[in-house]
Amino acid sequence: MHSFGYRANALLTFALTILALMCAMASFSDNLNSPSPSAEIQILNINWFQRHPDGNDEVSLTLNITADLQSLFTWNTKQVFVFVAAEYETPKNSLNQVSLWDGIIPAKEHAKFWIQTPNKYRLIDQVLQSF
Ligand SMILES: *[C@@H]1O[C@H](CO)[C@@H](O)[C@H](O)[C@H]1NC(C)=O
């Protein structure tokens, strides 16, 4: 005769094995998704350009951002953080990276969008040499 403890142990072991298998399958299924996000950015306007008293240049742009990020969303995606960064080279720095805009996409329904916006973060170029 199998005791109650033995049966409970067998049931629990079986349940946990199934659970582990399902977790493994769910985790693996995420690898089958090959996302193909696309985005396009146009500069619609240069709103203003100014030189600061310290010599640095600042520009304000109007951007037209079009993106289709729907393929990034799977059952395993909570949200998508998206940002636009300007990268450019100057004699002083071989790589300048300035974040211009960002956003959080909370759901697949919002992942295909276009937005016309001025740069959210200031684009200031470091001109002066600091000795
Ligand atoms: C901005 O992009 C959208 C989508 O590509 C386009 O329909 C729209 O005409 C663009 N706006 C301007 C002012 O170019």
Short mmCIF file of C-alpha atoms and ligand atoms in Angstrom, two decimals:
data_model
loop_
_atom_site.label_atom_id
_atom_site.label_comp_id
_atom_site.label_asym_id
_atom_site.label_seq_id
_atom_site.Cartn_x
_atom_site.Cartn_y
_atom_site.Cartn_z
CA MET A 1 0.00 0.00 0.00
CA HIS A 2 1.20 3.49 -0.86
CA SER A 3 0.94 5.87 2.00
CA PHE A 4 -0.65 9.29 1.70
CA GLY A 5 2.78 10.93 1.98
CA TYR A 6 4.16 8.86 -0.86
CA ARG A 7 1.22 9.71 -3.14
CA ALA A 8 1.42 13.42 -2.29
CA ASN A 9 5.12 13.38 -3.03
CA ALA A 10 4.59 11.70 -6.41
CA LEU A 11 1.83 14.16 -7.34
CA LEU A 12 3.92 17.16 -6.35
CA THR A 13 6.95 15.89 -8.25
CA PHE A 14 4.82 15.29 -11.34
CA ALA A 15 3.19 18.74 -11.10
CA LEU A 16 6.55 20.49 -10.71
CA THR A 17 8.06 18.54 -13.61
CA ILE A 18 5.18 19.63 -15.86
CA LEU A 19 5.51 23.21 -14.64
CA ALA A 20 9.25 23.23 -15.34
CA LEU A 21 8.65 21.80 -18.82
CA MET A 22 6.04 24.43 -19.58
CA CYS A 23 8.36 27.20 -18.36
CA ALA A 24 11.13 25.87 -20.55
CA MET A 25 8.82 25.70 -23.58
CA ALA A 26 7.47 29.19 -22.97
CA SER A 27 10.97 30.54 -22.56
CA PHE A 28 12.13 28.79 -25.72
CA SER A 29 9.17 30.01 -27.76
CA ASP A 30 10.40 33.57 -27.37
CA ASN A 31 13.45 32.66 -29.48
CA LEU A 32 11.23 31.78 -32.42
CA ASN A 33 10.20 35.40 -32.74
CA SER A 34 12.47 37.33 -35.09
CA PRO A 35 11.46 40.97 -34.75
CA SER A 36 11.81 43.35 -37.66
CA PRO A 37 11.27 46.84 -36.28
CA SER A 38 11.46 49.76 -38.66
CA ALA A 39 11.80 53.48 -38.08
CA GLU A 40 12.31 56.58 -40.12
CA ILE A 41 13.17 60.07 -39.02
CA GLN A 42 12.99 63.28 -40.95
CA ILE A 43 14.09 66.70 -39.82
CA LEU A 44 11.15 68.88 -40.80
CA ASN A 45 12.48 72.18 -39.59
CA ILE A 46 15.37 73.87 -37.86
CA ASN A 47 13.43 76.05 -35.47
CA TRP A 48 16.27 78.10 -34.15
CA PHE A 49 19.99 78.08 -33.77
CA GLN A 50 21.81 79.98 -31.09
CA ARG A 51 25.19 80.47 -29.60
CA HIS A 52 25.43 80.46 -25.82
CA PRO A 53 27.58 83.02 -24.00
CA ASP A 54 30.03 80.20 -23.22
CA GLY A 55 30.44 79.51 -26.92
CA ASN A 56 28.43 76.31 -27.19
CA ASP A 57 25.93 75.98 -30.01
CA GLU A 58 22.37 74.88 -29.49
CA VAL A 59 19.81 73.97 -32.12
CA SER A 60 16.11 73.21 -31.91
CA LEU A 61 14.72 70.79 -34.47
CA THR A 62 11.30 69.54 -35.42
CA LEU A 63 11.38 65.81 -36.05
CA ASN A 64 8.97 63.57 -37.87
CA ILE A 65 9.41 60.12 -36.34
CA THR A 66 7.68 57.16 -37.99
CA ALA A 67 8.05 53.71 -36.48
CA ASP A 68 6.55 50.28 -36.63
CA LEU A 69 7.72 48.39 -33.55
CA GLN A 70 4.81 45.94 -33.37
CA SER A 71 6.99 42.93 -34.10
CA LEU A 72 8.92 43.57 -30.87
CA PHE A 73 5.89 42.67 -28.81
CA THR A 74 5.48 39.06 -27.75
CA TRP A 75 3.91 37.54 -24.66
CA ASN A 76 7.24 38.25 -22.99
CA THR A 77 7.33 42.02 -23.67
CA LYS A 78 6.12 44.34 -20.96
CA GLN A 79 6.99 47.57 -22.70
CA VAL A 80 9.47 49.02 -25.17
CA PHE A 81 11.67 52.00 -24.50
CA VAL A 82 12.52 53.89 -27.67
CA PHE A 83 14.88 56.81 -28.10
CA VAL A 84 16.32 58.95 -30.84
CA ALA A 85 19.96 59.94 -30.52
CA ALA A 86 22.02 62.20 -32.73
CA GLU A 87 25.52 60.93 -33.38
CA TYR A 88 28.10 63.10 -35.04
CA GLU A 89 31.78 63.75 -35.24
CA THR A 90 33.59 66.96 -34.41
CA PRO A 91 37.28 67.86 -34.31
CA LYS A 92 37.09 67.77 -30.52
CA ASN A 93 35.27 64.44 -30.09
CA SER A 94 35.35 61.53 -32.48
CA LEU A 95 31.85 60.57 -31.32
CA ASN A 96 29.17 62.82 -29.90
CA GLN A 97 25.91 61.22 -28.83
CA VAL A 98 22.99 63.36 -27.81
CA SER A 99 19.58 62.01 -26.91
CA LEU A 100 16.90 64.02 -28.70
CA TRP A 101 13.68 62.24 -27.88
CA ASP A 102 12.46 59.16 -26.08
CA GLY A 103 9.25 57.38 -25.28
CA ILE A 104 7.79 54.30 -23.65
CA ILE A 105 5.54 52.08 -25.73
CA PRO A 106 3.24 50.31 -23.27
CA ALA A 107 1.45 47.98 -25.68
CA LYS A 108 1.45 46.57 -29.17
CA GLU A 109 -1.53 48.75 -30.12
CA HIS A 110 0.66 51.80 -29.64
CA ALA A 111 3.74 50.40 -31.36
CA LYS A 112 2.92 51.72 -34.82
CA PHE A 113 2.97 55.48 -34.74
CA TRP A 114 4.20 58.66 -36.21
CA ILE A 115 4.86 61.77 -34.24
CA GLN A 116 5.89 65.25 -35.16
CA THR A 117 7.78 66.76 -32.28
CA PRO A 118 10.48 69.26 -31.38
CA ASN A 119 13.50 67.67 -29.75
CA LYS A 120 12.57 66.80 -26.18
CA TYR A 121 16.13 67.10 -24.90
CA ARG A 122 18.41 69.97 -25.77
CA LEU A 123 20.90 69.48 -28.55
CA ILE A 124 23.93 71.45 -27.48
CA ASP A 125 27.26 71.04 -29.15
CA GLN A 126 30.39 71.43 -27.10
CA VAL A 127 32.43 73.89 -29.13
CA LEU A 128 34.93 75.41 -26.75
CA GLN A 129 38.11 73.64 -25.83
CA SER A 130 38.45 73.27 -22.09
CA PHE A 131 42.05 73.52 -21.01
C1 LIG B 1 5.60 62.69 -41.33
O1 LIG B 1 5.63 61.30 -41.54
C2 LIG B 1 4.36 60.75 -41.88
C3 LIG B 1 4.49 59.27 -41.96
O2 LIG B 1 5.56 58.88 -42.76
C4 LIG B 1 3.87 61.36 -43.18
O3 LIG B 1 2.59 60.85 -43.49
C5 LIG B 1 3.80 62.86 -43.03
O4 LIG B 1 3.46 63.43 -44.28
C6 LIG B 1 5.13 63.40 -42.56
N1 LIG B 1 4.95 64.83 -42.29
C7 LIG B 1 5.62 65.75 -42.97
C8 LIG B 1 5.28 67.15 -42.64
O5 LIG B 1 6.49 65.47 -43.80
#
